[in-house]
């Protein structure tokens, strides 16, 4: 059997039509297939590779930490320098109330931990989340996922969870003294890049504060510069009670985190003790890689240049494009249907661009390249997208 057959036979399949490319190398903004063909990466692992692939400083950090030690003991018992220094670095880059970091293995586990913390802190169970939001695929995270299509086959899920439309007044009105938490993406990713109205997210924050409800903001995909500021919430003058990170957090290694004030987080130490347990969460190699990647992002990522790059994406135009929605170096190019989008995506891949559609917006093509992509490279990418649209549709 060749690798394609082995992939189909022995690697659990979740998609009836996986992209199915086989890559042998990735560096900078490119991935290279078995024939040596280069593809510009417009997915970036859904915001994992914000600094591009295989940065030498991240590789060096991984190698050094792997040689020093990998796994010592379950999370939270020993003092592990990579965890300590990375948690301190994150706390220094966040508002003062986000000072205690619980490292997990993944984004979904960060969501799970945050919801548990909100229930533990408030003594309440009601959770409000949003249609077309994605927070992970485990049972708790699935319960707050904003699509009945994906939830339905797995019921019963968490009780007392209510979904409202993002940017709706109805959601704000629903928050009351029985609500443990509201969980929202600061910028919705899989609905095809939807920003909140500043007045809406500020009202959401205010209602949470009035009712003693914890506001959880998920920047697992939107964080680390993607939207043009290090954290997306900085653009809206709101601060969450619990903040979720993942994806780019590990610099290419598996890592997630939920971050809150120490006074909240400390409640995991009593009633019950060991209120949240993980064997591999905060793996020292992942923390070393993530810290090195964040240092690279801050020194070489040039987040300040993102608005200029965003403009290149906003200039994409063709009669078949219904709308281009952007948030920093992140765009959803909307076509009239999934069928049209699918044809364009196939052409883009053939023309050397890795892209796909959004989970809840299959009519939208994803443009989320590494943040290090230069304006010139973006102009070349935009030209290839335009050519692909013409070849697919004209
Ligand atoms: N939250 C958001 C916004 C995401 O985009 C994702 C993953 O795509 C998750 C949570 C879940 O992260 P993970 O796949 O690491 O469990």
XYZ file of C-alpha atoms in Angstrom, residues 74-307:
234
model
C 1.855 15.501 36.086
C 0.957 19.169 35.781
C 1.413 21.511 38.698
C 3.687 19.609 41.085
C 7.250 20.463 40.106
C 8.720 23.835 39.211
C 9.503 23.548 35.505
C 11.438 26.504 34.106
C 9.797 26.510 30.633
C 6.311 26.735 32.212
C 7.320 29.355 34.757
C 9.069 31.657 32.307
C 6.363 31.340 29.665
C 3.538 31.975 32.165
C 5.396 35.073 33.408
C 5.944 36.326 29.868
C 2.243 35.910 29.033
C 1.166 37.600 32.258
C 3.463 40.549 31.471
C 1.818 40.932 28.053
C -1.739 40.732 29.424
C -3.824 43.060 31.618
C -3.019 42.755 35.338
C -6.083 40.603 36.113
C -4.944 37.875 33.700
C -1.984 36.730 35.745
C -2.421 33.004 36.393
C -1.948 30.560 33.523
C -3.272 27.011 33.469
C -1.522 25.275 30.561
C -3.424 22.507 28.763
C -2.627 20.263 25.798
C -5.119 21.824 23.405
C -7.658 24.550 22.801
C -10.629 22.323 23.604
C -9.111 21.491 26.981
C -8.653 25.190 27.667
C -12.380 25.629 26.985
C -13.205 22.719 29.298
C -11.030 24.066 32.097
C -12.438 27.576 31.748
C -16.034 26.381 31.972
C -15.200 24.284 35.033
C -13.503 27.257 36.648
C -16.527 29.488 35.952
C -18.867 26.942 37.550
C -16.564 26.491 40.531
C -16.105 30.235 41.108
C -19.748 31.292 40.671
C -21.502 28.194 42.012
C -23.798 28.502 38.974
C -24.276 26.228 35.991
C -25.871 28.300 33.220
C -23.653 29.008 30.228
C -24.321 31.350 27.335
C -22.544 30.886 24.015
C -23.024 31.934 20.402
C -24.334 30.531 17.168
C -21.517 29.823 14.714
C -18.850 29.872 17.408
C -16.279 27.085 17.695
C -14.509 26.250 20.960
C -13.392 22.637 20.427
C -14.784 19.186 19.863
C -14.810 17.526 23.293
C -18.200 17.087 24.978
C -18.181 20.301 27.022
C -16.694 22.386 24.217
C -19.138 20.778 21.796
C -22.001 21.802 24.084
C -21.103 25.455 23.555
C -20.363 25.046 19.844
C -22.732 27.168 17.816
C -24.220 24.632 15.437
C -26.952 22.110 16.085
C -25.796 20.138 13.018
C -22.551 19.217 14.831
C -24.082 18.880 18.280
C -27.110 16.784 17.475
C -25.605 13.313 17.053
C -23.766 13.551 20.372
C -26.600 14.471 22.741
C -27.082 14.506 25.660
C -24.486 17.223 26.106
C -24.008 19.707 28.967
C -27.355 20.944 30.292
C -28.163 24.617 30.896
C -26.327 25.922 27.827
C -28.042 28.577 25.693
C -26.975 29.813 22.271
C -27.686 33.299 20.961
C -26.696 35.232 17.892
C -23.334 36.979 18.068
C -23.747 40.759 18.186
C -27.366 40.409 19.384
C -29.061 42.360 22.168
C -30.987 39.187 23.018
C -27.754 37.617 24.274
C -27.045 40.530 26.587
C -30.603 40.468 27.920
C -30.287 36.749 28.685
C -27.337 37.177 31.088
C -28.608 37.118 34.673
C -27.638 36.171 38.227
C -27.932 32.471 37.353
C -25.397 32.690 34.546
C -21.981 31.201 35.347
C -20.275 32.431 32.220
C -20.566 33.765 28.732
C -18.126 32.239 26.263
C -17.424 34.095 23.037
C -14.739 34.379 20.404
C -13.448 37.951 20.417
C -13.582 37.727 16.618
C -15.627 34.803 15.319
C -13.435 32.632 13.128
C -15.415 29.787 11.624
C -18.482 31.871 10.819
C -16.183 33.457 8.211
C -14.427 36.251 10.153
C -17.033 38.277 11.976
C -15.974 41.102 14.236
C -18.102 42.138 17.197
C -19.528 45.655 17.278
C -17.413 47.462 19.893
C -20.580 48.683 21.636
C -21.923 45.102 21.751
C -18.872 43.447 23.289
C -18.580 46.341 25.753
C -22.243 45.874 26.740
C -21.600 42.147 27.098
C -18.698 42.905 29.428
C -20.797 45.350 31.461
C -23.718 42.934 31.866
C -21.361 40.164 32.974
C -19.852 42.486 35.601
C -23.305 43.582 36.824
C -24.508 40.002 37.284
C -21.320 38.381 38.595
C -21.044 36.340 35.398
C -17.578 35.467 34.144
C -16.735 36.550 30.608
C -14.618 33.974 28.772
C -13.013 35.238 25.573
C -11.611 32.644 23.195
C -8.643 33.857 21.135
C -7.374 30.415 20.315
C -7.500 31.363 16.638
C -7.657 35.176 16.882
C -4.777 35.715 19.314
C -1.051 36.267 18.772
C -1.328 39.148 16.332
C -3.722 37.614 13.831
C -6.198 40.498 13.986
C -3.571 43.260 13.988
C -2.986 43.562 17.742
C -1.323 40.992 19.977
C -4.720 40.225 21.568
C -7.916 40.986 19.672
C -9.723 42.247 22.792
C -7.304 45.201 22.959
C -9.198 46.680 19.988
C -12.451 46.804 21.964
C -11.304 48.080 25.378
C -12.668 45.030 27.191
C -10.845 42.558 29.415
C -12.179 39.017 29.885
C -12.309 37.260 33.256
C -10.945 34.110 31.661
C -8.902 34.165 28.475
C -8.388 31.193 26.170
C -5.285 30.614 24.072
C -4.079 27.740 21.936
C -2.791 27.196 18.386
C 0.105 29.722 18.050
C 0.600 29.495 21.831
C 2.748 26.380 21.351
C 4.776 27.646 18.389
C 3.865 24.479 16.462
C 3.830 22.171 19.496
C 0.587 21.172 21.259
C -0.374 23.685 23.927
C -3.454 25.523 25.169
C -4.144 27.720 28.163
C -6.889 29.313 30.180
C -5.773 32.398 32.010
C -7.486 34.223 34.872
C -6.761 36.127 38.048
C -4.924 34.081 40.678
C -7.779 34.610 43.162
C -10.111 32.762 40.772
C -7.626 30.112 39.698
C -6.678 29.279 43.297
C -10.171 27.883 43.818
C -8.977 24.776 41.984
C -6.778 24.025 45.014
C -9.704 23.458 47.421
C -13.101 21.766 47.436
C -12.032 19.634 45.678
C -8.236 19.720 45.830
C -6.692 19.069 42.413
C -9.745 20.671 40.811
C -8.286 20.236 37.337
C -5.720 17.577 36.441
C -3.662 16.893 33.332
C -0.663 14.637 32.711
C 0.871 16.413 29.743
C -0.692 19.903 29.932
C 2.040 22.544 29.810
C 4.566 20.089 28.405
C 7.998 21.647 28.909
C 8.981 21.197 25.251
C 5.724 22.859 24.156
C 6.258 25.731 26.596
C 9.858 26.212 25.434
C 8.706 26.228 21.794
C 5.809 28.577 22.515
C 7.961 31.053 24.398
C 10.573 31.071 21.628
C 7.816 31.598 19.042
C 6.302 34.482 20.994
C 9.748 36.124 21.271
C 10.091 35.796 17.488
C 6.580 37.180 16.954
C 7.372 40.217 19.085
C 10.797 40.872 17.539
C 10.263 39.866 13.886
C 6.487 39.525 13.471
C 5.928 43.205 12.749
C 2.354 43.244 14.024
C 2.299 46.997 13.331
C 2.519 46.258 9.587
C -0.609 44.108 9.569
C -3.079 46.898 8.647
